[in-house]
Coordinates of C-alpha atoms and ligand atoms in Angstrom, one line a residue:
X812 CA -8.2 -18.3 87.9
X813 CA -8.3 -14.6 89.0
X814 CA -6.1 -13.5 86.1
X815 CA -8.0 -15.7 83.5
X816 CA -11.6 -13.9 85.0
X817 CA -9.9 -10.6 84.6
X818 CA -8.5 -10.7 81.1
X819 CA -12.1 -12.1 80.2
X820 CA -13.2 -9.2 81.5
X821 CA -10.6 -7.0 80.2
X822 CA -11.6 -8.2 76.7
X823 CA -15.5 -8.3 77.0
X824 CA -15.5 -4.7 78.5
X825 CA -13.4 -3.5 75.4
X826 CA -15.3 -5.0 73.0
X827 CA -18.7 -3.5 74.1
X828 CA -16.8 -0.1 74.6
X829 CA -15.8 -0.4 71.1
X830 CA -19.2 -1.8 69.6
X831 CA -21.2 1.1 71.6
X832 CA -18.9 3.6 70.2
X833 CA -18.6 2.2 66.4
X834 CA -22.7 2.2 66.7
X835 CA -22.8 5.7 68.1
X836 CA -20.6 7.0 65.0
X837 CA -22.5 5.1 62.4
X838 CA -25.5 6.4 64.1
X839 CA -24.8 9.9 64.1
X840 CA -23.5 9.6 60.5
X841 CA -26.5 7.8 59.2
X842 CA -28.4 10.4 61.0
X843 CA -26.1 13.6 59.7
X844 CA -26.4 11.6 55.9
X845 CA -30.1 11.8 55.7
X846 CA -30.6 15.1 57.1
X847 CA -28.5 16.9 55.0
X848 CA -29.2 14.3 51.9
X849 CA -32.7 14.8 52.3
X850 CA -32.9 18.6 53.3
X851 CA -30.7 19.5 50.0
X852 CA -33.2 17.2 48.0
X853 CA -36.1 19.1 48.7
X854 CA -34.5 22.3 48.3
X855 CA -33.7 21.4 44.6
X856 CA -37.1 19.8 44.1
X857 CA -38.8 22.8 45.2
X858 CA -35.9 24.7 43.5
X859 CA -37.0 22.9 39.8
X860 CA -40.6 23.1 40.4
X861 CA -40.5 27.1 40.7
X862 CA -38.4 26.8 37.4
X863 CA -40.8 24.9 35.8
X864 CA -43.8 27.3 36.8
X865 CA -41.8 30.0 35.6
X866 CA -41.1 28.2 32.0
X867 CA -45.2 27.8 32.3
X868 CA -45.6 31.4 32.3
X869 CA -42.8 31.9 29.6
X870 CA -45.2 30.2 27.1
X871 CA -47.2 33.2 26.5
X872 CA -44.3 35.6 27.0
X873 CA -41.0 34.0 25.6
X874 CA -37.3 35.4 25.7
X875 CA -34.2 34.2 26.0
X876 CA -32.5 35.2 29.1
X877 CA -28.7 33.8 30.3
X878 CA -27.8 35.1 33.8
X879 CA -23.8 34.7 35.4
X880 CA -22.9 35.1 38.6
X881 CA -19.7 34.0 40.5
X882 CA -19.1 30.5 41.7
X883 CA -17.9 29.6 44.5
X884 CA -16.4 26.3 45.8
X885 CA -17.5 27.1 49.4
X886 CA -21.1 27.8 49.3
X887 CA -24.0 25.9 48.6
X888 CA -24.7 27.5 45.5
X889 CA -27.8 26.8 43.1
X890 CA -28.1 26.9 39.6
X891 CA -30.5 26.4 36.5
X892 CA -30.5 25.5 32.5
X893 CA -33.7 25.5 30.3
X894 CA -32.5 23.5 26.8
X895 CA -34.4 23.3 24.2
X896 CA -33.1 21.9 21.2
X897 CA -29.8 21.4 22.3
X898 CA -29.2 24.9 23.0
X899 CA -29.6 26.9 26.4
X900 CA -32.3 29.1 26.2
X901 CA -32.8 30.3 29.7
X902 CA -30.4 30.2 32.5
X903 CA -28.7 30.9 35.8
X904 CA -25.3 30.1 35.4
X905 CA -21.7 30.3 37.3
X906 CA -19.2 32.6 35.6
X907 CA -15.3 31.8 34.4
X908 CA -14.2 28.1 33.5
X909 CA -16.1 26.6 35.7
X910 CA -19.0 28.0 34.1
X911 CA -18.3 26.8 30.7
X912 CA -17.6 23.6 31.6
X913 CA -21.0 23.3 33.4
X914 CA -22.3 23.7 30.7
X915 CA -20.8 21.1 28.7
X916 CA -21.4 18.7 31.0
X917 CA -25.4 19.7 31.4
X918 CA -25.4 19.8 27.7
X919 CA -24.5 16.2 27.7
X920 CA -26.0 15.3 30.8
X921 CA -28.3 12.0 30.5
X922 CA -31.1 12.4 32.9
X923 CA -34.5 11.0 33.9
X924 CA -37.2 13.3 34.8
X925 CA -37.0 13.9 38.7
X926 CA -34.5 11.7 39.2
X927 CA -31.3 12.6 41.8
X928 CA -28.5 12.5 39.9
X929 CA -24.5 13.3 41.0
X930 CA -21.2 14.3 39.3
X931 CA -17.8 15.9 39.8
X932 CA -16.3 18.6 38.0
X933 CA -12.2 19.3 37.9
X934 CA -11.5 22.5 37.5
X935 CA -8.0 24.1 38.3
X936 CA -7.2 21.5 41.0
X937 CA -10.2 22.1 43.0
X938 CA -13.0 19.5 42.6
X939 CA -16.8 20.3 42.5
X940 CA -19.6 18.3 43.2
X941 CA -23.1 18.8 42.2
X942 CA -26.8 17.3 42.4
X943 CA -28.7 17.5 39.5
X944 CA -32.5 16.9 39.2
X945 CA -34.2 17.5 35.1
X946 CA -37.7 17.5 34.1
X947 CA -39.1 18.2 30.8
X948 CA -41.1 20.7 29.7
X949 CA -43.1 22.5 26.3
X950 CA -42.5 26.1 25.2
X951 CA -44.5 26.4 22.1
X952 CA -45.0 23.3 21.0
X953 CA -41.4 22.1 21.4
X954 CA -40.2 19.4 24.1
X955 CA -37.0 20.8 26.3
X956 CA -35.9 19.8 29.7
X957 CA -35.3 21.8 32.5
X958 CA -32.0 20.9 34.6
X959 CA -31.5 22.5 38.2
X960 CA -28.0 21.6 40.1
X961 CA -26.7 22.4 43.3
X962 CA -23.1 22.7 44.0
X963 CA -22.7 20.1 47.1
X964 CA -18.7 21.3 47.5
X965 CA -18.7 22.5 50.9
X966 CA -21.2 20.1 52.2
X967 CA -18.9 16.8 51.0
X968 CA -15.6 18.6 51.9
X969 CA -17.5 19.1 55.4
X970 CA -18.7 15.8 55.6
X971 CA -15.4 14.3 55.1
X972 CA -13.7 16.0 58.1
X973 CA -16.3 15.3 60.0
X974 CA -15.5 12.0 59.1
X975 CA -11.9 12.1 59.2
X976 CA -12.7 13.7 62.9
X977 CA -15.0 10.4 63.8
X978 CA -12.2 7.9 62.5
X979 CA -9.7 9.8 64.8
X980 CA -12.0 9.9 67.7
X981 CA -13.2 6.3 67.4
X982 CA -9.3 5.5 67.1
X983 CA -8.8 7.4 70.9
X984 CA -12.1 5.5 71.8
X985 CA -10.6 2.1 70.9
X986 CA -7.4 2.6 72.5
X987 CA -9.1 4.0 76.0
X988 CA -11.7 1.4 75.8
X989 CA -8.4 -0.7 77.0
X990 CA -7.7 1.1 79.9
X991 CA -11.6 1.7 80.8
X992 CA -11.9 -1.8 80.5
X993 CA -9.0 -2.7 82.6
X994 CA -10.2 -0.4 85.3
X995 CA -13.9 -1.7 85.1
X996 CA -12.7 -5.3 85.1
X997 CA -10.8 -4.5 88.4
X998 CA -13.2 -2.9 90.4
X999 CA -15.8 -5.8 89.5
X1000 CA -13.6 -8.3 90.5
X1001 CA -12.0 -6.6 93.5
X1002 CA -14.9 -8.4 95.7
X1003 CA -13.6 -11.4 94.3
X1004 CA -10.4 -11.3 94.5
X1005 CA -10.6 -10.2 98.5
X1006 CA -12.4 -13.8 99.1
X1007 CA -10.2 -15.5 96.9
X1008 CA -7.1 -14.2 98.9
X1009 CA -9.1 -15.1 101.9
X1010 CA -9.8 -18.5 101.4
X1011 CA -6.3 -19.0 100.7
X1012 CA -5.1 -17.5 103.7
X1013 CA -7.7 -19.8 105.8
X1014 CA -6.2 -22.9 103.6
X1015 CA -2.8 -22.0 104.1
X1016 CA -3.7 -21.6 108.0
X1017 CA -5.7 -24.3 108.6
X1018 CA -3.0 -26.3 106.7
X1019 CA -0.2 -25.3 108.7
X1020 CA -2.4 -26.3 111.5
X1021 CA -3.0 -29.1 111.0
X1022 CA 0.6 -30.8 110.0
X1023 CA 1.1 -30.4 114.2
X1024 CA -1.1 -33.1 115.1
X1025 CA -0.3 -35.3 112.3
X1026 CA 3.3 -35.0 112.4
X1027 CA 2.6 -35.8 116.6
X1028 CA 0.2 -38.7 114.9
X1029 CA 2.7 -39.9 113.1
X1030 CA 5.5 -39.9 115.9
X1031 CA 3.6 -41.6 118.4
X1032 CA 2.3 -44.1 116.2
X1033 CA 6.1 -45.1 115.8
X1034 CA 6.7 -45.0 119.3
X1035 CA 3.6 -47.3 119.8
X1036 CA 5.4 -49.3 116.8
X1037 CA 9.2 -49.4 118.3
X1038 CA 7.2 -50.4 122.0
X1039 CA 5.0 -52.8 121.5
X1040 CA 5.9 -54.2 117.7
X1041 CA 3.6 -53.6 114.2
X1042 CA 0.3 -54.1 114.0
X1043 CA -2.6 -53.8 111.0
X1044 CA -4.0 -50.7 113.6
X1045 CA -1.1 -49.0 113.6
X1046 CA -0.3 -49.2 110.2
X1047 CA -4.3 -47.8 109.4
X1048 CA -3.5 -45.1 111.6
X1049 CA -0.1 -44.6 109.9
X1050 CA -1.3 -44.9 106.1
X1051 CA -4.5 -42.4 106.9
X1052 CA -1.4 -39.5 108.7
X1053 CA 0.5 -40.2 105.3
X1054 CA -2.9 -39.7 103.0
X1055 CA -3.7 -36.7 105.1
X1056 CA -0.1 -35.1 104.6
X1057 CA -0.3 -35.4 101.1
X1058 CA -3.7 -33.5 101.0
X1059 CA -2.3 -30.8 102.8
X1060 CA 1.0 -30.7 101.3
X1061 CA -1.0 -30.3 98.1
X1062 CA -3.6 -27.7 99.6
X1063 CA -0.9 -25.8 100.6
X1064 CA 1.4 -25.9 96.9
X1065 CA -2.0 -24.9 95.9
X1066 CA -2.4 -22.1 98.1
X1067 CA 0.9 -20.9 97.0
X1068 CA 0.7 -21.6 93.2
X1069 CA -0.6 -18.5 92.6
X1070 CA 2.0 -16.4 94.2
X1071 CA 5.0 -18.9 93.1
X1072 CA 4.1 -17.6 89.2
X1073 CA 6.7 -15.5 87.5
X1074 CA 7.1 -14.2 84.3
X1075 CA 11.0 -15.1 84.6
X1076 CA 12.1 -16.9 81.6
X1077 CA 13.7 -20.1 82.9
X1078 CA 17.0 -21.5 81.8
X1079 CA 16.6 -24.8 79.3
X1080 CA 16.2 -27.7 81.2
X1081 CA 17.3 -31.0 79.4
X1082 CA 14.3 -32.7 80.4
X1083 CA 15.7 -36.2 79.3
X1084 CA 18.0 -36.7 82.5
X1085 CA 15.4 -36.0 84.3
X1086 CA 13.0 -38.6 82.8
X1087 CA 15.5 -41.1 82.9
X1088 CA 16.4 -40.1 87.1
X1089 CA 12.6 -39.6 88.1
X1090 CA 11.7 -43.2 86.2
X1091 CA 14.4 -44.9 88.2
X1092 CA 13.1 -43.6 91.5
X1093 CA 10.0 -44.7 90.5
X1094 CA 10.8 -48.5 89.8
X1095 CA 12.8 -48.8 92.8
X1096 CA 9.8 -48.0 94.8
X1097 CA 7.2 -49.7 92.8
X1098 CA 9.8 -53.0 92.5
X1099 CA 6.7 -55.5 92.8
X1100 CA 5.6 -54.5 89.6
X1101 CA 5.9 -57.2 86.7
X1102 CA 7.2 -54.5 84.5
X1103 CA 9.3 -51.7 85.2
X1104 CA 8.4 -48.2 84.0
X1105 CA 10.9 -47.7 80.0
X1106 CA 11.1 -44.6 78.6
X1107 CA 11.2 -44.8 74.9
X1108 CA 12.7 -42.2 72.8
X1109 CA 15.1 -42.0 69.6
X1110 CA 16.6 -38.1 71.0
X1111 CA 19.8 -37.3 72.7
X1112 CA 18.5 -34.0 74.3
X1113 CA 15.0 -32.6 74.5
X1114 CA 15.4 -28.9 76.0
X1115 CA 12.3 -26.9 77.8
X1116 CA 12.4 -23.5 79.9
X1117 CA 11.1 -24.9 83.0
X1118 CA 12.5 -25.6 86.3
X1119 CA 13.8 -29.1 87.3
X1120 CA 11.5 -28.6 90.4
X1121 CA 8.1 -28.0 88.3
X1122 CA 9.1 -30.8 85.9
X1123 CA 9.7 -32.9 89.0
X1124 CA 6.7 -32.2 89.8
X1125 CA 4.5 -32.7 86.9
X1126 CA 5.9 -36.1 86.6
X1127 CA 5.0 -37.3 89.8
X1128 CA 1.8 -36.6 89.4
X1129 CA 1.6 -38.4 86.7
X1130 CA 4.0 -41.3 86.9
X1131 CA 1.9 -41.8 90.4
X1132 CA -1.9 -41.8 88.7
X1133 CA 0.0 -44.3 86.5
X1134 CA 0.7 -46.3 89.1
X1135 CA -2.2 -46.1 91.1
X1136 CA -4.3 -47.0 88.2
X1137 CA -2.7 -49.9 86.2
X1138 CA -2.5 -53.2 87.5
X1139 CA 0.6 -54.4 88.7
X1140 CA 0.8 -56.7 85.6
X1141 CA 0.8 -54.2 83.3
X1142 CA 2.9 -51.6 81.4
X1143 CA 3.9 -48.3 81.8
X1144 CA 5.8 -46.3 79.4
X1145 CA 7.0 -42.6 78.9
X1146 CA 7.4 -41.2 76.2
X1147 CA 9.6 -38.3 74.6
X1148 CA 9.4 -36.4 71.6
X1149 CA 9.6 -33.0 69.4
X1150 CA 8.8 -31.3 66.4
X1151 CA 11.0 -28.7 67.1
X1152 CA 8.8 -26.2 67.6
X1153 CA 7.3 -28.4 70.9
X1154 CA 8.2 -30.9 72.9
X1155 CA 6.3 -33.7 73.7
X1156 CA 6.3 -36.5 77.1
X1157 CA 3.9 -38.6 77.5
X1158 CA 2.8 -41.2 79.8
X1159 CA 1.1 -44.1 78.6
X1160 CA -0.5 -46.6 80.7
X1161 CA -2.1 -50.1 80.5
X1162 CA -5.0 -49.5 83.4
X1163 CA -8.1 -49.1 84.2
X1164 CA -8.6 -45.7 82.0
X1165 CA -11.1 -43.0 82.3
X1166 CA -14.3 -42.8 80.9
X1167 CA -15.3 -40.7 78.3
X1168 CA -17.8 -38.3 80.7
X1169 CA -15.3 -37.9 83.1
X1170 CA -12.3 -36.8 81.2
X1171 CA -13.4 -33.1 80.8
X1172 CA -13.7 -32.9 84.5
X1173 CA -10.3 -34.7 85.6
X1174 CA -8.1 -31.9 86.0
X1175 CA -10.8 -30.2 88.1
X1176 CA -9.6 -29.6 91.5
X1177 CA -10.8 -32.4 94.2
X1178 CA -12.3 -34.8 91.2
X1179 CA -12.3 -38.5 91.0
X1180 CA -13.8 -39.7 88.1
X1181 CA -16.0 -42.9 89.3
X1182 CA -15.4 -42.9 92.8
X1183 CA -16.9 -47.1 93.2
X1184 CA -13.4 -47.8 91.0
X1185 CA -11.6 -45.6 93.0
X1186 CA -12.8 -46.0 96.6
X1187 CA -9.2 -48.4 97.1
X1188 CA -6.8 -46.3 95.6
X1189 CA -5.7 -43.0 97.4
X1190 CA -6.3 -39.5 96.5
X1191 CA -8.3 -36.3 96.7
X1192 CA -8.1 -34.9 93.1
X1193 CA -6.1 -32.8 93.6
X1194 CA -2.8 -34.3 91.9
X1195 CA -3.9 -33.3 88.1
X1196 CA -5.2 -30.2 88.9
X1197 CA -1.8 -29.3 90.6
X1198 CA 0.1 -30.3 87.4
X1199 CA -2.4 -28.5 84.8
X1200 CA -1.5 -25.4 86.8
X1201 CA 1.6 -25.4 86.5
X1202 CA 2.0 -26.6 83.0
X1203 CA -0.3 -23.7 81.7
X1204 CA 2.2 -21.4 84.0
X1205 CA 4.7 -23.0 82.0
X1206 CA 2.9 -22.0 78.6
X1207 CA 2.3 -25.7 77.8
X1208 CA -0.3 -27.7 77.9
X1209 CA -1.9 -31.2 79.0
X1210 CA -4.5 -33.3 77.2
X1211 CA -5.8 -37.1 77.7
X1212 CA -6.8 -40.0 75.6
X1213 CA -8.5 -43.0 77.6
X1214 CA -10.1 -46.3 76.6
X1215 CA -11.5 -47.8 79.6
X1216 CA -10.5 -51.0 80.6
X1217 CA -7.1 -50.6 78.0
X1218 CA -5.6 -47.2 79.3
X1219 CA -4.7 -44.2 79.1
X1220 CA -1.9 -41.6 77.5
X1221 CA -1.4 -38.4 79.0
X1222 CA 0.3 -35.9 76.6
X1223 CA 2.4 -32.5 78.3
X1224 CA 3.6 -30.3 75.8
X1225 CA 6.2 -27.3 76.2
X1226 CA 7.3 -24.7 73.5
X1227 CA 10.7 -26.1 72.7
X1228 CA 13.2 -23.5 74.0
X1229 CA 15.6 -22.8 71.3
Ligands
LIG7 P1 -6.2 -38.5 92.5 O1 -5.5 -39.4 91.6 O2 -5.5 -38.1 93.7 O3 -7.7 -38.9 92.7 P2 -5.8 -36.7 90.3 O4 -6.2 -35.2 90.2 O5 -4.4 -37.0 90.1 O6 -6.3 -37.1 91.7 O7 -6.7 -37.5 89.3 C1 -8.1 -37.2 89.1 C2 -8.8 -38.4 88.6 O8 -8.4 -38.7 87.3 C3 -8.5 -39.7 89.4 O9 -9.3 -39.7 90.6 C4 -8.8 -40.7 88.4 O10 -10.1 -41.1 88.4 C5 -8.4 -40.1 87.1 N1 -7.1 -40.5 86.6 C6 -6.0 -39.8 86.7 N2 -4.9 -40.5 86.1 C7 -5.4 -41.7 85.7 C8 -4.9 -42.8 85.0 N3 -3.6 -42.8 84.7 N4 -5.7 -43.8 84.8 C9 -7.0 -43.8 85.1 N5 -7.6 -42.8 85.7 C10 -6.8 -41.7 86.0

């Protein structure tokens, strides 16, 4: 129960580490995006309408005038192109290759008026970026466009390690959010885990304590028996020291359970010897039955890693229920099966079943489903729980199908062990 809390824990923790740090880095990106985005905009808008004023004045004073200057990839260069009938009349360009290939490419540039526009340039291996923004404009009487650009190198080349830089840190994030996870998850459940150890000290105590007097019960009640000769008191007194043992027996496997678990991988266990021995002790005690118990398979050897004991185990519990719940003059069967990646027993009975609302509580511990059908028959709830533990220890499984007043089949599986 602990360990299932924890690795709940474990897992939530992580994935609200994670999501607060994925949010923080999209954040600051989105953040980071539109400042710079929007900053570089209105530098070029502001950038073309001072070239446009400037074309204004050129109306009444007109030459043609072509500046160069060198480019460079790593700054946030700016430059402008007046065309007017497909021919650069005015302009503040970058020098070399690069230059001339600008051109070319604002030559044949299809804009909109004041519209954002972005393209890439390849020039010897290096790759430039630039925003373009156009509007048109008249110089004597003719129609020309204006095209500003802005080389955004540096700015993408910084944006992508800064990027590159997030992806890495969120990487380091995720894998620490494991071990901040795993540390939060333990000091929340620390409280918990100091009552839990607690309680099952005071169980284990109070259990031990407890099988003194009965087993002094028990002892005088056969010396009363061997005196004076049976009686229905005596055997009362004798059934109720046998149902109290059993509780306690179980409160205390219970108690234990916990600190019997091991991650040892058991040898195979051919589990169909032990069917076949468990079913026989079982029909020489219940021999008033009509029926006796069959086991009904068509496989010579069914192999689980498990230990004879936990088998053992899981069968009583089961075989018992069985008995306790059918009629006398009814069947029970086990069954066993595999698909070779599982393997499957099950027990199948003719009795009283289990009704639909009470089959998701069953292997709860200390629950009797319908306890006016139950009052007669022995128990504390405790039998299913014991044997649903163990099974999950086991990496397998137990689930139920019940019709009541026709039966029910109980259904452990086990990773078949190769
Ligand atoms: P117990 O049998 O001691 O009450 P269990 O944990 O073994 O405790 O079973 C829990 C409850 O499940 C039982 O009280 C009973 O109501 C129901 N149950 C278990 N097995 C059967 C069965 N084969 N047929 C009908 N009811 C069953």
């Amino acid at each position: 129960m602990i360990d299932k809390t924890k690795k709940y824990l474990v897992w939530q923790y992580t994935c609200i580490i994670f999501a607060i740090s994925a949010l923080l880095f999209v954040g600051c990106d989105s953040i980071y995006h539109y400042v710079i985005t929007h900053n570089l905009e209105e530098n070029l808008a502001d950038y073309l309408n001072e070239e446009y004023r400037e074309a204004l004045d050129y109306n009444l004073n007109f030459h043609e005038e072509i500046h160069s200057s060198a480019a460079d990839a790593t700054m946030i260069q700016t430059f402008s192109y007046w065309i007017l009938d497909s021919k650069i009349i005015h302009a503040d360009q970058p020098e070399g290759t690069i230059g001339k290939e600008l051109l070319d490419k604002v030559l044949r540039l299809d804009i909109a008026d004041r519209e954002l526009t972005r393209f890439k340039l390849k020039n010897q291996k290096e790759i430039w970026k630039f925003a373009a923004l156009a509007t048109s404009f008249t110089l004597k009487g003719q129609q020309g466009k204006i095209v500003v650009l802005m080389n955004m190198t540096p700015i993408e080349k910084f944006t992508h390690t800064y990027k590159k830089i997030g992806f890495i840190v969120l990487f380091v994030i995720c894998l620490l959010s494991y071990f901040i996870a795993l540390s939060l998850a333990n000091r929340a459940i620390a409280p918990i885990v100091k009552m839990y150890h607690r309680q099952k000290d005071f169980v284990s105590n109070a259990s031990h304590e407890l099988k003194t007097p009965l087993g002094v019960l028990m002892a005088y009640s056969e010396l009363i028996e061997t005196k004076y000769g049976s009686n229905a008191e005596i055997d009362v007194i004798k059934d109720e020291v046998k149902n109290m043992s059993g509780l306690i027996d179980d409160l205390l496997y219970l108690s234990k359970l916990d600190s019997l678990k091991t991650n040892v991988k058991r040898p195979p266990l051919d589990i169909l010897s032990c069917l076949k021995e468990t079913i026989k002790k079982f029909n020489a005690l219940a021999n008033d039955r009509k029926f006796p118990i069959t086991l009904k398979t068509d496989k010579q050897n069914l192999t689980v890693s498990l230990s004879l004991g936990d088998l053992e185990r899981i069968l009583n519990v089961l075989i018992e229920n069985a008995l306790k719940y059918t009629p006398k003059d009814k069947h029970i069967s086990l069954e066993a099966d595999t698909d070779d990646k599982k393997v499957y027993i099950r027990v199948i009975d003719e009795g009283i079943g289990i009704e639909q609302k009470d089959i998701a509580h069953i292997f709860e511990k200390f629950y009797r489903a319908d306890e006016s059908h139950n009052r007669n028959i022995s128990g504390y709830g405790l039998g299913l729980s014991i044997a649903k533990e163990i099974i999950e220890q086991n990496r397998g499984s137990i689930s139920v199908i019940s019709h009541p007043g026709k039966g029910s089949v109980f259904t452990v599986e086990f990773p078949a062990a190769k």
